[in-house]
Coordinates of C-alpha atoms and ligand atoms in Angstrom, one line a residue:
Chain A
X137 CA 23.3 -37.6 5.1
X138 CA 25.5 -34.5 4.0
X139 CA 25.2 -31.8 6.3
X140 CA 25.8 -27.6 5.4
X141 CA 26.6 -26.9 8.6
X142 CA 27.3 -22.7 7.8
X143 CA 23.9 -22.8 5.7
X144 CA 22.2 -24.0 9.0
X145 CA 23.7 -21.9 11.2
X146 CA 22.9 -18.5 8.7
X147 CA 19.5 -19.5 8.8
X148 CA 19.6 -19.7 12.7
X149 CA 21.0 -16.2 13.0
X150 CA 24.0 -18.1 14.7
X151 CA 27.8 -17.2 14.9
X152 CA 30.0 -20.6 15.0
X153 CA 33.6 -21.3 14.9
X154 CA 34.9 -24.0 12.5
X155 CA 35.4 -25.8 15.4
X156 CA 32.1 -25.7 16.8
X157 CA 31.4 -26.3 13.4
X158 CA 32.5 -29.5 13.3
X159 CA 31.3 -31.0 16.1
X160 CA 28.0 -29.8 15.4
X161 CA 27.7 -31.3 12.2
X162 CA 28.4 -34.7 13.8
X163 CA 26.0 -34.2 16.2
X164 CA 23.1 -33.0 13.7
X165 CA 24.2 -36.5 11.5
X166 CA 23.6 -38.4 14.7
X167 CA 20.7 -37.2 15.2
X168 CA 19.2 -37.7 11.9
X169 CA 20.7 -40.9 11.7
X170 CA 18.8 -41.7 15.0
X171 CA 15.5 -40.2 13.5
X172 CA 16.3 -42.1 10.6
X173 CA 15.0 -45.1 12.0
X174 CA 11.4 -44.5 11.6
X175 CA 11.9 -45.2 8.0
X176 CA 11.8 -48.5 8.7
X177 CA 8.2 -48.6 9.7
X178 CA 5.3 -50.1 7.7
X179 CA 3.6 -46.6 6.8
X180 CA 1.4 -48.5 4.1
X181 CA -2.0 -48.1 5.7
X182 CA -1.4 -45.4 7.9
X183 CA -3.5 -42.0 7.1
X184 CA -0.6 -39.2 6.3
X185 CA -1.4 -36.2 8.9
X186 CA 0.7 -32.6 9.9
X187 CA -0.4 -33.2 13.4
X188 CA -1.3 -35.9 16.2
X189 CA -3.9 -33.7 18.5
X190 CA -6.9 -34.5 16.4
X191 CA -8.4 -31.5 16.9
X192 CA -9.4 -29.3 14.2
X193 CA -11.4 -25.9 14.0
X194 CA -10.3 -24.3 17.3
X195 CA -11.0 -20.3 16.1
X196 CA -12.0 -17.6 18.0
X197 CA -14.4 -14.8 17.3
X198 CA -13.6 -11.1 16.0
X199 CA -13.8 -9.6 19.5
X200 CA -11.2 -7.5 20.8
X201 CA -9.6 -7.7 24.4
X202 CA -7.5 -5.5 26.3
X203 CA -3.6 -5.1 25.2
X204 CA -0.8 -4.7 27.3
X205 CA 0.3 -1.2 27.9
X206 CA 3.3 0.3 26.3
X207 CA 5.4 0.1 29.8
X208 CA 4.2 -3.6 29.7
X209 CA 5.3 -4.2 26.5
X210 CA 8.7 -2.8 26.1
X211 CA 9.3 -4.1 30.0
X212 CA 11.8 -6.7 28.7
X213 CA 14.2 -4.7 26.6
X214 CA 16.5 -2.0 27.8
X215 CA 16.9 -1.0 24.2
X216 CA 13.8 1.3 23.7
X217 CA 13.3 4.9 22.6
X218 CA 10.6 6.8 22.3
X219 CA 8.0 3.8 22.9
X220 CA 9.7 2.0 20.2
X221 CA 12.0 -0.8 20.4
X222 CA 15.5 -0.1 18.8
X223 CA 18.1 -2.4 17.5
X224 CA 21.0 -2.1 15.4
X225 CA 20.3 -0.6 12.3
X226 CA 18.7 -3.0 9.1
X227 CA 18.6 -3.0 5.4
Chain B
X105 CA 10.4 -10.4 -26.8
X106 CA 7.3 -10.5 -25.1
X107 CA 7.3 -9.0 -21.3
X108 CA 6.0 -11.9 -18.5
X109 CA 4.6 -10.3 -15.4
X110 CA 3.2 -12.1 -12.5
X111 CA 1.6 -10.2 -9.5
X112 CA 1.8 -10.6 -5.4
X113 CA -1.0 -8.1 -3.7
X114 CA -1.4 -8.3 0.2
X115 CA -4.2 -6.8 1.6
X116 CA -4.9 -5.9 4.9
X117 CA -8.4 -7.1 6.5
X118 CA -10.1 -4.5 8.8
X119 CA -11.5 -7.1 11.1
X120 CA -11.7 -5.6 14.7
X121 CA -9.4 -7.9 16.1
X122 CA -5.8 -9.5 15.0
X123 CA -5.2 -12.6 13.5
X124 CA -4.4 -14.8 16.5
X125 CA -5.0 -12.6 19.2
X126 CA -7.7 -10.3 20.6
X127 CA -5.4 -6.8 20.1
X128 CA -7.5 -4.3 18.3
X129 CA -6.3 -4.6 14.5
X130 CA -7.4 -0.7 14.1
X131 CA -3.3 0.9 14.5
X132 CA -3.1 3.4 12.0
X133 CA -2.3 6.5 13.9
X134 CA -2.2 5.2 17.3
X135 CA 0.5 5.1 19.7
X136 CA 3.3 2.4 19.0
X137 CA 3.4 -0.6 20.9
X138 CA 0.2 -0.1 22.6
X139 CA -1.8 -2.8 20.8
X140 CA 0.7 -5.9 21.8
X141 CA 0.0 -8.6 23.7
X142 CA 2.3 -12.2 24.2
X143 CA 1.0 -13.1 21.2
X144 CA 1.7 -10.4 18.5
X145 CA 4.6 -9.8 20.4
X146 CA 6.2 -13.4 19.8
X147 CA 6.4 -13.9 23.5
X148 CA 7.4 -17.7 24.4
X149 CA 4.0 -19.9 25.6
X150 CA 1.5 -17.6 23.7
X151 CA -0.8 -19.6 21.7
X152 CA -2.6 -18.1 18.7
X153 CA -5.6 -18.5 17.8
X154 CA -7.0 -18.2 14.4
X155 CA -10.0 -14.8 14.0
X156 CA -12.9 -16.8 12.3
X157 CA -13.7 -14.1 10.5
X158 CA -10.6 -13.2 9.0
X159 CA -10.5 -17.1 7.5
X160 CA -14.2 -16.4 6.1
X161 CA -12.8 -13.0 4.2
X162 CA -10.5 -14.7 2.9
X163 CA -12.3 -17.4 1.8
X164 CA -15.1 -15.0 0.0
X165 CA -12.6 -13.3 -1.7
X166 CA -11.6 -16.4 -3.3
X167 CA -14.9 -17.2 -4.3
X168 CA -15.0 -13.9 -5.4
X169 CA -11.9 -14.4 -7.4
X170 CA -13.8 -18.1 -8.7
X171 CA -11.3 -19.7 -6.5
X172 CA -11.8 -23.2 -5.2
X173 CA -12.3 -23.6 -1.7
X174 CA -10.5 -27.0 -0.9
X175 CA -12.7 -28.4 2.4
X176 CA -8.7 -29.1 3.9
X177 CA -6.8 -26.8 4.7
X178 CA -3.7 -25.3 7.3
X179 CA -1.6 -22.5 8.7
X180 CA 2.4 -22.9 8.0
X181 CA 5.6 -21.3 9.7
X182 CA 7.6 -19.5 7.4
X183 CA 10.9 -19.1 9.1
X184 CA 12.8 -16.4 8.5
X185 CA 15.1 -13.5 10.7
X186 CA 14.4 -10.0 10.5
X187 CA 13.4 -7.4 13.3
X188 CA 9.9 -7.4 12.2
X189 CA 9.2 -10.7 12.8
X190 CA 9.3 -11.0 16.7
X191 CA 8.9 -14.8 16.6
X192 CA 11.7 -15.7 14.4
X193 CA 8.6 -16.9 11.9
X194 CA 5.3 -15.4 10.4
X195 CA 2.3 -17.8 10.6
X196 CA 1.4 -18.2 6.9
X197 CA 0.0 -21.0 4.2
X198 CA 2.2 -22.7 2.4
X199 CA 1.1 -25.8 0.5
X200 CA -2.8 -26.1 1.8
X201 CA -4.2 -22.1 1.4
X202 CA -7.7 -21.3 1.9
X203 CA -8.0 -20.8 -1.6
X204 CA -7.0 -21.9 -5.2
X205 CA -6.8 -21.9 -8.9
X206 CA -9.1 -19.0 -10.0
X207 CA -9.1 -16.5 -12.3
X208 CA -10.4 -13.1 -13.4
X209 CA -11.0 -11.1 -16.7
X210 CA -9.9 -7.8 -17.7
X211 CA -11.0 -4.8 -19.8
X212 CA -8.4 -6.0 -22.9
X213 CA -10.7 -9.4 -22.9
X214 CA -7.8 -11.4 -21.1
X215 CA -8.1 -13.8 -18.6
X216 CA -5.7 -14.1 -15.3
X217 CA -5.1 -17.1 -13.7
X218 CA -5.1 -16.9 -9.9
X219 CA -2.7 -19.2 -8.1
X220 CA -3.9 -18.9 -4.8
X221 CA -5.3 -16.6 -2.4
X222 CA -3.8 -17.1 1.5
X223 CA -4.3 -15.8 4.9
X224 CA -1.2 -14.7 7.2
X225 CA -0.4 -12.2 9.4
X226 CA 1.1 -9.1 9.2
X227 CA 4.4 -7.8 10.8
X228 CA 5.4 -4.8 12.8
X229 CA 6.6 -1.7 11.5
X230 CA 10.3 -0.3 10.8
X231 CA 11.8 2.9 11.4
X232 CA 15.1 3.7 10.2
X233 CA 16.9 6.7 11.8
X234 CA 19.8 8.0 12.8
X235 CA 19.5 8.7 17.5
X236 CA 22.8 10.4 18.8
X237 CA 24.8 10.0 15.7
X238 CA 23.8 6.3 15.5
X239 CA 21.8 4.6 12.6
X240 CA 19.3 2.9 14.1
X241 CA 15.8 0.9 13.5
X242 CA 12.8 1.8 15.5
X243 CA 10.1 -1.3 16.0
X244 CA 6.2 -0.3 16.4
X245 CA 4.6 -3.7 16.8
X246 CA 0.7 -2.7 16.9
X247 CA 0.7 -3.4 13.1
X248 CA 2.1 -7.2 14.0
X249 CA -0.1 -9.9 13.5
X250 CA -2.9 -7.5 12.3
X251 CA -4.8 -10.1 9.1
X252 CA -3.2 -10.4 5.6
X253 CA -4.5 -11.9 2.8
X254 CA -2.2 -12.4 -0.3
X255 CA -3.2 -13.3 -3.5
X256 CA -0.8 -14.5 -6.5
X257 CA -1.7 -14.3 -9.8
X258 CA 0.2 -16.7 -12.5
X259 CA 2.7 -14.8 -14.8
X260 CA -0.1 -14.2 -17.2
X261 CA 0.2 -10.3 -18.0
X262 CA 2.8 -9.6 -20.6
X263 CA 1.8 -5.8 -20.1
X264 CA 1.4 -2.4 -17.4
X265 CA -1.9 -1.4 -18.3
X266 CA -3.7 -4.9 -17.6
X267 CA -1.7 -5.1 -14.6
X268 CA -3.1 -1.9 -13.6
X269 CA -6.6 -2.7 -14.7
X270 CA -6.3 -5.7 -12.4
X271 CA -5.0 -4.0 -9.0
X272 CA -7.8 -1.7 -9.8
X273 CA -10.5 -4.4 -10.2
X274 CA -9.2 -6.2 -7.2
X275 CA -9.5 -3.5 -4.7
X276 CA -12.8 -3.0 -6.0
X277 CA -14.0 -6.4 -4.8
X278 CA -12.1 -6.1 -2.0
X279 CA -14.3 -2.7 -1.1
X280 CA -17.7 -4.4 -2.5
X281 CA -16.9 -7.4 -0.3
X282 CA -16.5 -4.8 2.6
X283 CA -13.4 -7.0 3.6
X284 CA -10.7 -3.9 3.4
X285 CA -10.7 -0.7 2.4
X286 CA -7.4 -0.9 0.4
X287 CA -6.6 2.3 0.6
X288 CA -3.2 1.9 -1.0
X289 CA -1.9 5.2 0.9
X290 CA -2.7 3.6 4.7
X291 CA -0.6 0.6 3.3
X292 CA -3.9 -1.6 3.2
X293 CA -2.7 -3.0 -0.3
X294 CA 0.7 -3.6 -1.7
X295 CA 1.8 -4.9 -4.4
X296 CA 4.8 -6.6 -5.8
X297 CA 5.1 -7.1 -9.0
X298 CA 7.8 -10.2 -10.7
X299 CA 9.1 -8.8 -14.6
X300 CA 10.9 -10.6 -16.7
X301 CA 11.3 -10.3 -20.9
X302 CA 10.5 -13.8 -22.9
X303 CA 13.3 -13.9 -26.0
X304 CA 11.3 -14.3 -29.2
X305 CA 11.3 -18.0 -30.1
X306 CA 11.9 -18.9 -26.5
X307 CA 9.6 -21.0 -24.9
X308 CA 8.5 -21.6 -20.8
X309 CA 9.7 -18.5 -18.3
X310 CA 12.7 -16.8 -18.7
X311 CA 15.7 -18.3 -16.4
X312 CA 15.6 -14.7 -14.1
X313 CA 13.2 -12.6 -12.8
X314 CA 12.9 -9.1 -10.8
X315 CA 10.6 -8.0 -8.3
X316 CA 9.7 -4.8 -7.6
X317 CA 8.9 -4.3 -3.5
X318 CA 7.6 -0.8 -2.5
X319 CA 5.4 0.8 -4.5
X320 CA 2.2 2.8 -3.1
X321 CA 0.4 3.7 -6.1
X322 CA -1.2 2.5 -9.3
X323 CA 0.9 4.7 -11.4
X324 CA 3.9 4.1 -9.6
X325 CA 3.4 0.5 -10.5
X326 CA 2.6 1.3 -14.0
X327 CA 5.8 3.6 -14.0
X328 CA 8.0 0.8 -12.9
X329 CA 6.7 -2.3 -15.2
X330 CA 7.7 0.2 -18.3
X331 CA 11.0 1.1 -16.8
X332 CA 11.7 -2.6 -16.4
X333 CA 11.0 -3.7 -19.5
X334 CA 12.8 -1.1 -21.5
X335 CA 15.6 -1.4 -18.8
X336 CA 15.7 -5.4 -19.6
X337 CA 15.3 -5.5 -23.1
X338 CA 18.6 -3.3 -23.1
X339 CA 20.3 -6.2 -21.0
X340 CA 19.1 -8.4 -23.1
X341 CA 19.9 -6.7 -26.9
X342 CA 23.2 -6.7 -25.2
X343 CA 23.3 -10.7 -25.1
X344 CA 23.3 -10.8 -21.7
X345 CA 21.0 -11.3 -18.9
X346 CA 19.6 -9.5 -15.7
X347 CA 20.1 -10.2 -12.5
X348 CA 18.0 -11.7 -10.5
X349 CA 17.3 -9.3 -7.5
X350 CA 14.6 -7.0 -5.6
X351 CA 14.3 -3.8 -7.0
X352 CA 12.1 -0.4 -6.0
X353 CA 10.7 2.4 -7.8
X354 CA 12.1 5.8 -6.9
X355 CA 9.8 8.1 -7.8
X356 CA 12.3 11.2 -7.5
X357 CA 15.0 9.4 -9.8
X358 CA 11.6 8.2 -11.7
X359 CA 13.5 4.5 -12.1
X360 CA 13.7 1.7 -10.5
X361 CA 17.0 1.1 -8.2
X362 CA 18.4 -2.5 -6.6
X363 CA 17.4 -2.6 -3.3
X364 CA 18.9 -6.5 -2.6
X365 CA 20.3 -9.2 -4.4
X366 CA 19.6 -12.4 -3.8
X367 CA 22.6 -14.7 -3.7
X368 CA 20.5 -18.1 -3.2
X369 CA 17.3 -19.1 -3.4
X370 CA 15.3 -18.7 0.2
X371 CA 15.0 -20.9 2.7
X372 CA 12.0 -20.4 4.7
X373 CA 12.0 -24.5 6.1
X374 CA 7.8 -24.0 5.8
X375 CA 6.7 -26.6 8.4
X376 CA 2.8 -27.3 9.6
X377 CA 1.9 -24.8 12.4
X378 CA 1.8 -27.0 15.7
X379 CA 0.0 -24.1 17.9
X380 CA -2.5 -24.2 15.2
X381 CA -4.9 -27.5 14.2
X382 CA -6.0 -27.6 11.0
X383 CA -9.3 -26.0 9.7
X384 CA -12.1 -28.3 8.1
X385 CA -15.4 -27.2 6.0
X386 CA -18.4 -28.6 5.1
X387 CA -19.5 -28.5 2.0
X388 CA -22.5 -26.9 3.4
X389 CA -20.7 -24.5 5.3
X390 CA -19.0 -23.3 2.0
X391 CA -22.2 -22.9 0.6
X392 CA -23.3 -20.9 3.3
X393 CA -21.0 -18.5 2.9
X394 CA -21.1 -18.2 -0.6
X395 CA -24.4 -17.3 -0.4
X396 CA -23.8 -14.3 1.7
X397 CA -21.4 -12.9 -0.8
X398 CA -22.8 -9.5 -2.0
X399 CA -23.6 -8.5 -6.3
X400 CA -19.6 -8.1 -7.4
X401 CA -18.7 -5.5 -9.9
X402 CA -19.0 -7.6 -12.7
X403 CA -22.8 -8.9 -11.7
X404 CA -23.7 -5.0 -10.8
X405 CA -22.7 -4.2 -14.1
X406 CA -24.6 -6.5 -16.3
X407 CA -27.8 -6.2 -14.6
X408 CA -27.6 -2.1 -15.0
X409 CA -27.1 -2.7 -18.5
X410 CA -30.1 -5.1 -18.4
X411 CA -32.6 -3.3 -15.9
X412 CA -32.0 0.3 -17.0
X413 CA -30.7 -0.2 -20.5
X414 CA -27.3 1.4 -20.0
X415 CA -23.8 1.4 -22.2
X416 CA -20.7 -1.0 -20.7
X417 CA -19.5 2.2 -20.5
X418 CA -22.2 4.4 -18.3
X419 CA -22.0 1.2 -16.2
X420 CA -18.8 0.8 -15.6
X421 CA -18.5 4.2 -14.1
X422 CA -21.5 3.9 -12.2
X423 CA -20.5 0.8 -10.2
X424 CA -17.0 1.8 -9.6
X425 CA -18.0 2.2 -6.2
X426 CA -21.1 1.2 -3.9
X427 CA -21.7 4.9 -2.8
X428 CA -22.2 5.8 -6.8
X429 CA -24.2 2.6 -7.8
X430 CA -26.4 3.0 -4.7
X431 CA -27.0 7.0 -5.4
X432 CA -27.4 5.7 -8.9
X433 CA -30.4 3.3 -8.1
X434 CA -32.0 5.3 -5.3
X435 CA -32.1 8.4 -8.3
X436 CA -33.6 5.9 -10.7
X437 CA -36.2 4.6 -8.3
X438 CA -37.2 8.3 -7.6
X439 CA -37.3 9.5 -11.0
X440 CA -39.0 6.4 -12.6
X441 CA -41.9 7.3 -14.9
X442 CA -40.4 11.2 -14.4
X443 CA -37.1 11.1 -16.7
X444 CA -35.1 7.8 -17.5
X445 CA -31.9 6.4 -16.1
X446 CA -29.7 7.4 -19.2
X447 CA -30.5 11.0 -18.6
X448 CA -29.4 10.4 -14.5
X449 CA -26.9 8.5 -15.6
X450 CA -25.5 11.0 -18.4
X451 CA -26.1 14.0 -15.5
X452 CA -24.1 12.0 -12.8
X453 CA -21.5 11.0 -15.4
X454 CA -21.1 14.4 -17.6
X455 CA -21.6 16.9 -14.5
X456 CA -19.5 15.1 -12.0
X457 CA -22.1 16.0 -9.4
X458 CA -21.0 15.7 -5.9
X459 CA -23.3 12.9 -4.6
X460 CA -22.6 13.8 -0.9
X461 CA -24.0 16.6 -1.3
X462 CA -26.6 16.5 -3.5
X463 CA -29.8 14.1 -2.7
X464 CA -31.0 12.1 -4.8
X465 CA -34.5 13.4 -5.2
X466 CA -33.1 17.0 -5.6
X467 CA -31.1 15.5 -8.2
X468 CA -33.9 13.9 -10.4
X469 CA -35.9 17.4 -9.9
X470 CA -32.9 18.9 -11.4
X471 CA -32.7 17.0 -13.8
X472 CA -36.3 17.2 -14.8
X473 CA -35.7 21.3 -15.3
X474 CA -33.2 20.9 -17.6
X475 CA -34.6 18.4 -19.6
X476 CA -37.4 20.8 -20.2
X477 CA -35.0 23.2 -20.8
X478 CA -33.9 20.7 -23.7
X479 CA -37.3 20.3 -24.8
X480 CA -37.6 23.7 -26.5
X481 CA -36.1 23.4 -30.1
X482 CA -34.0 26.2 -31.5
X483 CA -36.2 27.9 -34.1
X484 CA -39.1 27.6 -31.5
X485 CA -37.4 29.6 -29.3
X486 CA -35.9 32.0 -32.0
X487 CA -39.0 32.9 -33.1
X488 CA -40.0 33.6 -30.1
X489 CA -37.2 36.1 -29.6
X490 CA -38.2 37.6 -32.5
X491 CA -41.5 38.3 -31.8
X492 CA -40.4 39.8 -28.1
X493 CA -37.7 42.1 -30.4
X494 CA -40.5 43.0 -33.4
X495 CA -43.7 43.8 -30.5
X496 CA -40.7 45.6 -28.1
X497 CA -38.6 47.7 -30.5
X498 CA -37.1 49.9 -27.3
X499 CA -35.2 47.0 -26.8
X500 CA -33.1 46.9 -30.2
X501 CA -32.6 50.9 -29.7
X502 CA -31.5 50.6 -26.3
X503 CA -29.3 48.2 -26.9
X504 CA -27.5 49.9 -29.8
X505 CA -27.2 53.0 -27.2
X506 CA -25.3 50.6 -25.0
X507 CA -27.5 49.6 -22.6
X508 CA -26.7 45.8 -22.3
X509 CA -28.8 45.1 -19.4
X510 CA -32.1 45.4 -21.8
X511 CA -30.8 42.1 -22.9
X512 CA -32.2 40.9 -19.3
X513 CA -35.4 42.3 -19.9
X514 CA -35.8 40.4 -23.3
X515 CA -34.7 36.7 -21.7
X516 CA -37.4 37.7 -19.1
X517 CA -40.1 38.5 -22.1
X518 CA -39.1 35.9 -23.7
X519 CA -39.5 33.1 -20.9
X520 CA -42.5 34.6 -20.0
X521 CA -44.2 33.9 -23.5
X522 CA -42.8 30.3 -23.5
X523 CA -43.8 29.5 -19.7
X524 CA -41.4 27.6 -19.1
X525 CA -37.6 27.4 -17.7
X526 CA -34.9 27.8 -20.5
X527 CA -31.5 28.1 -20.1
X528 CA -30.4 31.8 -20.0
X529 CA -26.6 31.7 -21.5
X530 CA -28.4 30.1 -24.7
X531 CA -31.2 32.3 -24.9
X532 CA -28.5 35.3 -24.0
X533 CA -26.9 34.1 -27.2
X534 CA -29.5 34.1 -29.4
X535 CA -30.7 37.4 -29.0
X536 CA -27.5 38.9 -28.9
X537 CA -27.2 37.7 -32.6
X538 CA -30.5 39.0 -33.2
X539 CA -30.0 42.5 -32.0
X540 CA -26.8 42.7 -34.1
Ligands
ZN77 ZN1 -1.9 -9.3 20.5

């Protein structure tokens, strides 16, 4: 399977040398290759399904509960003004 | 050429709580970051949990929409970077929504298909601005993960006015249904409309098309669906085509301007949401909740034409919101046997009363004085000004001496022969002429 290795890795926000870029994309082909395999099993009479828990209508009601505070929330950044997060400049 | 115009409208849900988390959804005005928790803030191990509400909102407003409500469906990761977006994805629907293929008629007599109708959650908001010199973005994230329903509509309008006639329609139901109060200023609905321009003889879409992202008003939207057309029939007289891009209306500039181009098509790599298992119905449950769906717009209005024999037109304008139709039916009730709802609903309509301040009952006793008033024909009460002028001729001398305020003393006479209420500018009138 042909890989785009600098399409995957713009739309995992990531920087990569050619050189990384090449060994990644063997490793990604590997490991496709690898998960590959399961084509090989009899899926004729198996129910198709986006998950394995079996559990289904797990909702809560509209009640509200405390937040964190505003310290509490911006605790992991340094990059803050204001109450506000800040990062480089978008759009 | 023929103009093909297809719609995307979020709307925001004002359920008390977020989407997946317990965070008050009620931001607007509050202090950033103050309604964040793990969750809304993307925070690694959270696990969200769907607001049962929000999913039974949505779900009305596709019945409301004569949507089907598929007894199967799931929440989706759309992945995607931008500082909004704390997780790296939003949780959306992608190929399962709560809601699908319905439809809605207009004022023109057409009928728009609705592709779907979806629940996801909102992100946080942006502030661009320039700290020490520096261009920088600001992130509030109380807005993050508060309920968003979007609705699609197939490219169905080739016009602005229907368009218009549709957002307008839409927030109504949304406001009947009590799900919003898409209040396009607060940001509680936005809409994004897709133009392109079909060649004559051409058939399927055209190969382009251009959004239009950013617009907070019904006119602007109007505004920027003729700009585009004119703007891409030009492109196209010229034998060439437009590009495919996002644009927004500038309202100062009063066209629209290229806000991004898009290179390739997006890549969102949608993939089932594993935090979230996937939501069944019972038919029964469906029908349960249909049945608590309130008299839409379009029900209101043929029963008013029915129960109190009313125009399309006096209707429409009485149910354009609940606080009108309600004032409406409480000022019929009162006034039954007294005066009938076409003349409440020709007072309400013609005199723009302010129904917050008036009651209704003060309103139908109103109205039941001037309908008097309309009672009295005009010779009836012009011979009655002559007799008051013939049996008081001071009045006609004092008047030609320039004493104008006789003219008082003759609506007074006047009224008083008559007993009853008349309305003084016409009777003023009359035997002003008279006297001449
Ligand atoms: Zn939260």
């Amino acid at each position: 399977m042909k890989i785009n290795i600098k399409h995957i890795a713009k739309l995992a926000n990531l920087h990569i040398s050619d050189e990384e870029g090449k060994k990644f994309e063997k490793q990604l082909s590997e490991i496709l290759n690898y998960v590959n395999q399961l084509n090989s099993v009899d899926t004729k009479n198996v129910e198709i399904t986006s998950q394995i828990t079996d559990l289904e209508n797990v909702t809560r009601e509209d009640k509200t509960s405390p937040s964190l505070s505003q310290e509490e929330a911006l605790s992991n950044t340094k990059s803050k003004h204001n109450g506000l997060f800040k990062v480089k400049k978008v759009l | 050429m023929k103009a093909v115009i297809g719609l995307e409208v979020h709307i925001e849900l004002k359920t008390k709580s977020k989407m997946f988390c317990g965070c008050s959804a009620d931001y607007f005005g509050q202090k950033p970051n103050t309604h964040t928790c793990p969750v809304c803030l993307g925070l690694p191990g959270a696990l969200p949990v769907p607001n049962k509400k929000a999913i039974e909102w949505c779900s009305m407003l596709g019945m409301a929409l004569n949507c089907d409500i598929p007894l199967f469906s799931k929440f989706d990761r759309k992945n995607y970077f931008y500082p909004d977006l704390a997780k790296g994805y939003q949780i959306s629907q992608y190929d399962e929504p709560f809601c699908l293929k319905g439809s809605i008629n207009l004022e023109s007599g057409k009928t728009i298909g609705i592709t779907r109708v979806h629940m996801e959650e909102d992100t946080g908001k942006l502030i661009h601005q320039a700290i020490d010199g520096q261009d920088v973005t600001l992130i509030d994230f109380n807005r993050s993960g508060v309920p968003l329903v979007e609705i699609v509509t197939e490219p169905d309008f080739d016009n602005a006015k229907d368009v218009v006639d549709y957002l307008k329609k839409l927030q109504q139901i949304a406001r009947y249904l009590d799900i919003s109060n898409a209040d396009m200023e607060k940001g509680d609905m936005r809409l994004e409309p897709n133009i392109s321009i079909r060649k004559a003889g051409e058939a399927g879409l055209p190969n382009y098309k251009v959004e239009v992202k950013n617009i907070n008003s019904f006119k602007f939207v109007e505004k920027s669906i003729n700009y585009e057309i004119d703007r891409q029939t030009k492109i196209l007289n010229e034998d060439k085509t437009p590009i495919q891009e996002t644009r927004g209306w500038d309202e100062n500039k009063q066209k629209t301007v290229t806000q991004r181009v898009k290179e390739e098509a997006s890549d969102y790599r949608y993939f089932p949401e594993p935090d979230i298992p996937p939501i069944r119905w019972t038919k029964s449950e469906i029908d349960k909740l249909r049945s608590t769906l309130p008299e839409l717009p379009q029900e209101k209005i043929s029963r008013f034409q029915k129960q109190y024999n009313l125009s399309l037109y006096d209707t429409t304008i009485l149910t354009e919101d609940l606080t009108t139709s309600e004032y409406f039916e409480t000022a019929a009730t009162a006034g039954a046997r007294k005066i009938s709802p076409k003349q409440i609903a020709n007072v309400m309509i013609n005199k723009k009363i302010n129904i917050d301040e008036i009651l209704p009952a003060k309103l139908i006793e109103e109205v039941t004085i001037s309908s008097k008033k309309i009672n009295i024909s005009e010779e009836e009460l012009l011979e009655a000004v002559r007799k008051i002028l013939k049996t008081n001729p001071k009045i006609a001398q004092d008047y030609k001496k320039g004493k104008d305020s006789v003219v008082q003393f003759a609506i007074g006479q006047v009224m008083y022969i008559m007993k009853k209420k008349i309305d003084t500018e016409i009777l003023r009138k009359l035997i002003i002429e008279e006297l001449k």
